[in-house]
Every structure is written in C-alpha cells, then in structure tokens.
CSV table of C-alpha atoms in Angstrom, one decimal:
chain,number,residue,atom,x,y,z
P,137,UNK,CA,108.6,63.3,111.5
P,138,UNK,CA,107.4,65.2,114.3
P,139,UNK,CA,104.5,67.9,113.6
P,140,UNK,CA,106.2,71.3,113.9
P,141,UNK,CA,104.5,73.0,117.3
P,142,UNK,CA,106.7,75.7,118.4
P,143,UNK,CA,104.9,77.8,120.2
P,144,UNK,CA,103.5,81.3,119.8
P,145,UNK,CA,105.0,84.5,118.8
P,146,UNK,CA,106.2,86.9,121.5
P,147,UNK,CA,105.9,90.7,121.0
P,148,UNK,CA,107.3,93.1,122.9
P,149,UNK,CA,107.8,97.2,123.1
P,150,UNK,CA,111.1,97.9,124.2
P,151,UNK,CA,110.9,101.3,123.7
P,152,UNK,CA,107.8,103.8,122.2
P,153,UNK,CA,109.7,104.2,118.7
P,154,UNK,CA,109.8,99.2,118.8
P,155,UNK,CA,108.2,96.4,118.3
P,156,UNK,CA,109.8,93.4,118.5
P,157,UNK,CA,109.0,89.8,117.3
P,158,UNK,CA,110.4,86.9,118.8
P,159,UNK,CA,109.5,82.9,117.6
P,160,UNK,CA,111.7,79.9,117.4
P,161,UNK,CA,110.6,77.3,114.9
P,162,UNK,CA,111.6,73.6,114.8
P,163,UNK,CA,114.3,74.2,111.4
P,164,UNK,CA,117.3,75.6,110.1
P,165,UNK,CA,117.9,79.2,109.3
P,166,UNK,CA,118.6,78.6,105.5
P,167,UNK,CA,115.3,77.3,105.3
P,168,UNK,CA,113.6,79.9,107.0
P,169,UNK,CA,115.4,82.1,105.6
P,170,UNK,CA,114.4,80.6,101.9
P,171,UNK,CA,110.8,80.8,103.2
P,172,UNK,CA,111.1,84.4,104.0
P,173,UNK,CA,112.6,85.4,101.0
P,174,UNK,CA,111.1,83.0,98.2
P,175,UNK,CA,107.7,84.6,96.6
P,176,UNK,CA,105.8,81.6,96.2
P,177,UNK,CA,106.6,80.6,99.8
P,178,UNK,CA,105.7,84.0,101.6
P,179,UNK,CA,102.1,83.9,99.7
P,180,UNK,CA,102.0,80.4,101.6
P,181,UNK,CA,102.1,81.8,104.8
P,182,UNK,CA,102.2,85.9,104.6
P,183,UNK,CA,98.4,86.4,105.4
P,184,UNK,CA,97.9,84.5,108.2
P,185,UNK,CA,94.3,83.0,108.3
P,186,UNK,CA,93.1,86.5,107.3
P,187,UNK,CA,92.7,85.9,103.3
P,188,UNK,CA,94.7,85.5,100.1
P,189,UNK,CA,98.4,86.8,99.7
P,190,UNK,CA,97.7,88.4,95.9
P,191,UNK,CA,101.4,90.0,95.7
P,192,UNK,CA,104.5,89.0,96.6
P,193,UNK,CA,107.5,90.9,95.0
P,194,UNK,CA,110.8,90.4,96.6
P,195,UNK,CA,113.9,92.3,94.9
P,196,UNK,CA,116.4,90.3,97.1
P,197,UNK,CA,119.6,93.2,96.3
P,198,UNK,CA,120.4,96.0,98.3
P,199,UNK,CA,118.3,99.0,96.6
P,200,UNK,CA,116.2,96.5,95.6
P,201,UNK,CA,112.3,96.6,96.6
P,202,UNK,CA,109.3,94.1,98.0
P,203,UNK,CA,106.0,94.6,97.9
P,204,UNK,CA,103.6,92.2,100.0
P,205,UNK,CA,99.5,92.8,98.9
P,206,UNK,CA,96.9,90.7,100.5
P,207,UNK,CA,92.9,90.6,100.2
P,208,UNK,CA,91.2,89.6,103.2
P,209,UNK,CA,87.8,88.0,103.6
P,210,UNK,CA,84.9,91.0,102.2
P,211,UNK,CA,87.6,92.7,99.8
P,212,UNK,CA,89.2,94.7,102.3
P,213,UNK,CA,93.2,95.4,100.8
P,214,UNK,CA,96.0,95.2,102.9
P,215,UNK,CA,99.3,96.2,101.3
P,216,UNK,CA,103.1,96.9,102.5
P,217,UNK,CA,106.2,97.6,100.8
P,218,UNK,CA,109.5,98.8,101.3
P,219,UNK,CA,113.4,98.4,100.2
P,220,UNK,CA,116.3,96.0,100.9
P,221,UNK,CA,119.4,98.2,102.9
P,222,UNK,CA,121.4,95.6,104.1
P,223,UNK,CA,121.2,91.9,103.5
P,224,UNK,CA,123.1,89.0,105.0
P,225,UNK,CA,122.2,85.3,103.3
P,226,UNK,CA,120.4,83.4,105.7
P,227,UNK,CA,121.3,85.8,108.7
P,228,UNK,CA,120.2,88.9,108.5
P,229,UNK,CA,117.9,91.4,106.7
P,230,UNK,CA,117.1,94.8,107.1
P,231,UNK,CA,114.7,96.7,104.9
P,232,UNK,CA,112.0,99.5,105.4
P,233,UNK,CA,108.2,98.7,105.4
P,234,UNK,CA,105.6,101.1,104.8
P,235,UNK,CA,102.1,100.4,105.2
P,236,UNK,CA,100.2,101.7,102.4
P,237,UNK,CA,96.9,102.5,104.6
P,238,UNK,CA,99.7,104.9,106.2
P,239,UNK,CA,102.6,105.5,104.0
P,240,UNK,CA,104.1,108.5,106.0
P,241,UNK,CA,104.7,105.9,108.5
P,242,UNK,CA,108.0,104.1,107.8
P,243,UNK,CA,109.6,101.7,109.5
P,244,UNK,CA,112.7,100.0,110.0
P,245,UNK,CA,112.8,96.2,110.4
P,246,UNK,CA,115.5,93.9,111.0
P,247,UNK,CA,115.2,90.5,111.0
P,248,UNK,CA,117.9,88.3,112.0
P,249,UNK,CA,118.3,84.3,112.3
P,250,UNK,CA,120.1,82.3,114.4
P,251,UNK,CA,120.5,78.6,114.8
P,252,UNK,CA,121.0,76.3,117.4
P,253,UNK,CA,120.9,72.5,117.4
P,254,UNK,CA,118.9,72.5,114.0
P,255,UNK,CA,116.1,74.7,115.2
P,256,UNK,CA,116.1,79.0,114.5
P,257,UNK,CA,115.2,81.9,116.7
P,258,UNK,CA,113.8,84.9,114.5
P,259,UNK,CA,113.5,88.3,115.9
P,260,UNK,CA,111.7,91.1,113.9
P,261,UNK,CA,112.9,94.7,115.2
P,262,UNK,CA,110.5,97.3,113.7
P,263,UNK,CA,111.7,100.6,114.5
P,264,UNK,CA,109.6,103.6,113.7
P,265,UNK,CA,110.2,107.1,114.0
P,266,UNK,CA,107.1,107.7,116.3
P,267,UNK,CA,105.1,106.1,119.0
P,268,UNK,CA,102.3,107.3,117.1
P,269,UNK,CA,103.6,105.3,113.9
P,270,UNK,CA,104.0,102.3,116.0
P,271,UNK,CA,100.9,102.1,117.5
P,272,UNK,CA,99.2,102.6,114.2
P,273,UNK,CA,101.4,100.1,113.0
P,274,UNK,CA,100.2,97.6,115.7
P,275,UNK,CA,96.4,98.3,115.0
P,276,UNK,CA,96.9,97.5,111.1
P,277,UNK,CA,97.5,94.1,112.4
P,278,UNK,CA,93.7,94.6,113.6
P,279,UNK,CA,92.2,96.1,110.6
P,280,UNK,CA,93.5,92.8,108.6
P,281,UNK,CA,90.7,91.5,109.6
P,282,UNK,CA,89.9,90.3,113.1
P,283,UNK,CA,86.5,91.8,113.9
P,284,UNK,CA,86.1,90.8,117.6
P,285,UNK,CA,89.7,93.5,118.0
P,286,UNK,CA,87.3,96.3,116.2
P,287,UNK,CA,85.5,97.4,119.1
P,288,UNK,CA,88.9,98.0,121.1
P,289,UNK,CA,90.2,99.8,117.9
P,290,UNK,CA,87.7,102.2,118.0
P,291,UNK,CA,88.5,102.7,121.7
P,292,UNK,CA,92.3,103.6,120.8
P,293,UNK,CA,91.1,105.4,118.1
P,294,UNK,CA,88.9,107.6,120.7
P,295,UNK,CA,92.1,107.8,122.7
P,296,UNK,CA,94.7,108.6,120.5
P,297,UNK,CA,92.8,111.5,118.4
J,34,UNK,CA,82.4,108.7,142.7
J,35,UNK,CA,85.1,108.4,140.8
J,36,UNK,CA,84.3,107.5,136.8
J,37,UNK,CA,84.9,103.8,135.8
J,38,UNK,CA,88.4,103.1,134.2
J,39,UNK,CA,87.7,103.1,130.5
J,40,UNK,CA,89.8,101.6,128.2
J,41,UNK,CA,90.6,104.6,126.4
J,42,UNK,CA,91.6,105.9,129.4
J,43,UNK,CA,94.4,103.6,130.5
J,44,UNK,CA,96.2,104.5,127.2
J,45,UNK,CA,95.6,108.2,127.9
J,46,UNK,CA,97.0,107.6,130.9
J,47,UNK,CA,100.0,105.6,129.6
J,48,UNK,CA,100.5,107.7,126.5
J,49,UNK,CA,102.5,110.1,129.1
J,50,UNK,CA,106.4,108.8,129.1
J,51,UNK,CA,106.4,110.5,132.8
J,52,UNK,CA,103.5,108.2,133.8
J,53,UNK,CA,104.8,105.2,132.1
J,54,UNK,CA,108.5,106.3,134.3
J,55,UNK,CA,106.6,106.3,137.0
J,56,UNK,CA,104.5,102.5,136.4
J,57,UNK,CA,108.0,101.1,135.5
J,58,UNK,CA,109.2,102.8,139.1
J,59,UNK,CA,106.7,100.9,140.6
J,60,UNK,CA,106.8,97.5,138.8
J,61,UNK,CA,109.8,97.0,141.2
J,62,UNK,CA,107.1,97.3,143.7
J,63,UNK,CA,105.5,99.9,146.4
J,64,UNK,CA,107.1,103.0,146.6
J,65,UNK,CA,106.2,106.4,148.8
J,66,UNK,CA,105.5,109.7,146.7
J,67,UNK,CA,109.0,111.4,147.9
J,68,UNK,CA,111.3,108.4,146.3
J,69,UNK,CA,109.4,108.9,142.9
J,70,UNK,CA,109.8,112.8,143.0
J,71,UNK,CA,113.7,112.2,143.6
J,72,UNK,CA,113.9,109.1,140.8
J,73,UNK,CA,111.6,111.3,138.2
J,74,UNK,CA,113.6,114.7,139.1
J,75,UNK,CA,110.4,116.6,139.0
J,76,UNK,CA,108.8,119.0,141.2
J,77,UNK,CA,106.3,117.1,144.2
J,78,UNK,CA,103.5,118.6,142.6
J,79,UNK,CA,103.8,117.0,139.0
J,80,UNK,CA,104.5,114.0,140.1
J,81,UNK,CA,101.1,114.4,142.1
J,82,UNK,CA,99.6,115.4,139.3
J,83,UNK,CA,100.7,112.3,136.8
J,84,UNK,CA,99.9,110.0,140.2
J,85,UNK,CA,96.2,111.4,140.1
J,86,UNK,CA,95.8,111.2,136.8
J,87,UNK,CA,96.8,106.7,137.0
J,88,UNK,CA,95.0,106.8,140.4
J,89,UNK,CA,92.1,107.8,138.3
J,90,UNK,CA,92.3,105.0,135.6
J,91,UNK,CA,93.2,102.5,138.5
J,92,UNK,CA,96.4,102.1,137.1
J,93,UNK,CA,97.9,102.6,140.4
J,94,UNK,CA,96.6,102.1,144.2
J,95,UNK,CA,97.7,104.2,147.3
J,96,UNK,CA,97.7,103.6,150.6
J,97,UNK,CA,98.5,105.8,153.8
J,98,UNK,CA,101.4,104.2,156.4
J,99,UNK,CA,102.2,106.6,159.2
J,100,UNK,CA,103.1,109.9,157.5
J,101,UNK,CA,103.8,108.1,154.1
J,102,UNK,CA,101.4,107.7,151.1
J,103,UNK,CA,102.6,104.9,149.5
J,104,UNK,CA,102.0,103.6,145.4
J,105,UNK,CA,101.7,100.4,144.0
J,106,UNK,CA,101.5,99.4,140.5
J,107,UNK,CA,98.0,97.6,139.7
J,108,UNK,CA,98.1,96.0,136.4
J,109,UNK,CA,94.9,95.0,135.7
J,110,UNK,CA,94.0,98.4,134.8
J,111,UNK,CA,96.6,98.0,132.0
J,112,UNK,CA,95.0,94.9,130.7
J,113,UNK,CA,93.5,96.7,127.8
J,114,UNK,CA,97.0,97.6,126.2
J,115,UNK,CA,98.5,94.2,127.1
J,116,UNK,CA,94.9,92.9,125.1
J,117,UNK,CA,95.7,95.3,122.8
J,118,UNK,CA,99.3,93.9,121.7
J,119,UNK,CA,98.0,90.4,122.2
J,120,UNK,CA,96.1,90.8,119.2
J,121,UNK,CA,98.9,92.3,117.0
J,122,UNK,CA,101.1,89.3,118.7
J,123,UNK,CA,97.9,86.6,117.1
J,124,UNK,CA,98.3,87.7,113.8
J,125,UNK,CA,102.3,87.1,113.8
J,126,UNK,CA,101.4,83.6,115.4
J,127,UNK,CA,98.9,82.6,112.7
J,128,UNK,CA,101.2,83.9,110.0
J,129,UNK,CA,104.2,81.6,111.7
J,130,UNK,CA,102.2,79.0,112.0
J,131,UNK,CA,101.4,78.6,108.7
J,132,UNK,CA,105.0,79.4,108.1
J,133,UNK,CA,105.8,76.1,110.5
J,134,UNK,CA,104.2,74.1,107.5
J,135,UNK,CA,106.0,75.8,104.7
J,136,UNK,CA,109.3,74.7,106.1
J,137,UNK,CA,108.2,71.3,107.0
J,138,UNK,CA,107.7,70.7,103.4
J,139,UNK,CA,111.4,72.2,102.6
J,140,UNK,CA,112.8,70.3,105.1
J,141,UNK,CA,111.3,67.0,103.8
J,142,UNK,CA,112.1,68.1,99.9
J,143,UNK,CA,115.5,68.5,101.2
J,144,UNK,CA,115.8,65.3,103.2
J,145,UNK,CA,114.0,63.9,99.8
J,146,UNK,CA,116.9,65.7,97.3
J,147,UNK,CA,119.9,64.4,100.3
J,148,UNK,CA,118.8,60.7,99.7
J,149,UNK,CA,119.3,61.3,96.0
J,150,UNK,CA,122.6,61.8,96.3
C-alpha cells in the first residue's frame, strides 16, 4: 500500500470575516469523515505535533456539543468547543467553535467532503464575525506552541492593539 | 530617510480595507494614481493619503512616466502576513498529517473486515 503523502494544507482569507482550509487526502469521505467525528480518532491526530489531545467530546446531533482540550509541551492548555447546527453523514458539518482563550470570539465552520476517484477534498470555512476575531483566531494556532512564531506574535500583537 | 518597513507596520498598513482595495487594484499590475481614485470612488487626496501610507511600509513602489505617477504592487513588503498565515497553515498540515495515518489504518481494517466477508 502506498504511504499516504498528500501534500500540505492550503489556507486562504477570502474575505476579513474567513479562513479557509483546503487538503485532499489519499481516502474516502466516509472514512475521513469517521476520523473527524470518532473521539478516539480525533485525539490521534487533533494536536498536531504540539502535545497530548486530553479531551475529545463529540455530541454528533444537531444541538448537540464538542469539546476538543489539548495540553502542549510545558503545560500550556489549549481548549475549543462549540455546537453541531447542521450535520450531513459523511458530507457535511457545520458547527460553531469558540476558543476558550477567547470565548467572545465565535466562529462558524463548515466542513464539507467530497470524493473523487477514492481520494477526498476537505474544506474548513471558518467564518467569524470580525477581522479582529479571525486574526486572533489565526494566532491561537501560534500560541499552541510553536515558539520560533512568538517573536512575530508579539509583533501583531504591537500592531493590532 | 524614510524608517525601515517593520513588520507591524505592513499589517497596519493592510489592516485598512481601502489600502487592501487599493493592493488588490494593483495585483492586476501598474496603475497611475487617477485610475485608482475612479476604481476606489474616493476623493484624489485620500487615495494619496492611503498610497503614502503603503509607500511608507514598501508595500507599494511609484514611479514618474511623463505627467503620470504610476503604482505597483511590491509584495515582499507583505511577506510578514503571508509568514504570518503560513504558520497557522503548518499547524493544519501537521494535524492532517497525522490525520493521513489515522485513515491508513481504517482503510486497512476495512480492506481487513472486506476479506472476511
């Protein structure tokens, strides 16, 4: 079987409000979509390389809520949650996300699958209710952990004050 | 002597959506001052002003051509946002690589659970 390389994610601001995620990966949608939306699976892969996933609560019903809590390396807690508003098996899901370093932040996200030829195309739509929400939604991607991006935080920090 | 371009102050200078109008005007490429006054519907002098204020971060070059002073996009000034997203872009990458692995294992369970059958 071949070893799965399919390439980096894309992101993209299509408007101040979006961000959007694009990545194929070399599978079908049901299983992506059962990796998305299995707890034991998304503490698999959730984190990244930035620590441990120590919550995963997915409430897979309309009205029904996730929570996502992970520790990275020197203790520092990183948790998001939100709620399930429309769900579509393997297709489509679209939920809010709070991060809980800024809860009046919320966002919208969609996530929808498609398939072609065995292999899926996900696409993330985040849309927030600011540009100031979305770019501090972008630099909690930072604070997860990387601390070469800290220096350039700080920087749009300075600039956004 | 005009200050060095910071990187705070390419996203000052992008966190206006006029400015950013005006960058997107000229990602189509060069453009003189009195086509970006007409495309932006502003006044001459606030497009001026927003044009200093890019000029000033390096975000744009001019050049003089006859009676015409004309723009040009230069995007290495906007490196720091691009860098900026890049980073936000890494963490989804790690987090789908890993993801990559997770569904080579369900895809081999379910090739494993097919063969059963």
């Amino acid at each position: 079987m071949a070893v799965t390389s399919s390439g980096t994610a894309t992101v993209t601001l299509p408007t101040d409000e979006q961000i959007l995620i694009t990545r194929e990966f070399d599978a079908p949608k049901h299983l992506v979509y059962k990796a998305w939306t299995t707890p034991e699976l998304v503490r698999r892969w959730w984190s990244a390389n930035r620590g441990d996933v120590t919550i995963a609560e997915i409430d897979l019903r309309v009205g029904g809520d996730w929570r996502y809590v992970m520790v990275a390396e020197g203790g520092f807690e990183v948790g998001f949650h939100g709620e399930y508003r429309e769900i579509v098996a393997n297709e489509r899901i679209v939920s809010t996300e709070v991060y809980e370093g800024m809860p009046e932040g919320e966002a919208l996200n969609t996530l929808t699958l498609t398939e072609a030829d065995g292999r899926t195309t996900l696409t993330i739509l985040v849309q927030h209710t600011s540009k100031e929400h979305r770019d501090a939604h972008i630099n909690s991607g930072m604070e997860a952990g990387m601390q070469e991006a800290m220096d350039l935080l700080e920087q749009v920090a300075v600039s956004l004050r | 002597m005009a200050r060095a371009a910071t990187t705070a102050d390419a996203f000052n200078a992008v966190a206006e959506p006029r400015r950013r109008q005006i960058l997107d005007a000229l990602a189509g490429g060069e453009r003189p001052v009195n086509d970006l006054v007409r495309l932006l519907e502003l006044a001459q002098p606030q497009v001026s002003k927003h044009l200093r204020v890019l000029r000033e971060v390096g975000a744009v070059d001019v050049r003089d051509a006859g009676r015409q002073r004309l723009y040009r996009l230069n995007g290495h000034a906007l490196k720091p946002i691009h860098d900026w997203v890049k980073n936000y872009e890494r963490s989804w990458s790690e987090r789908f690589d890993r993801l990559d692995v997770v569904l080579e294992d369900l895809k081999q369970k379910e090739e494993g659970d097919g063969s059963d059958e």
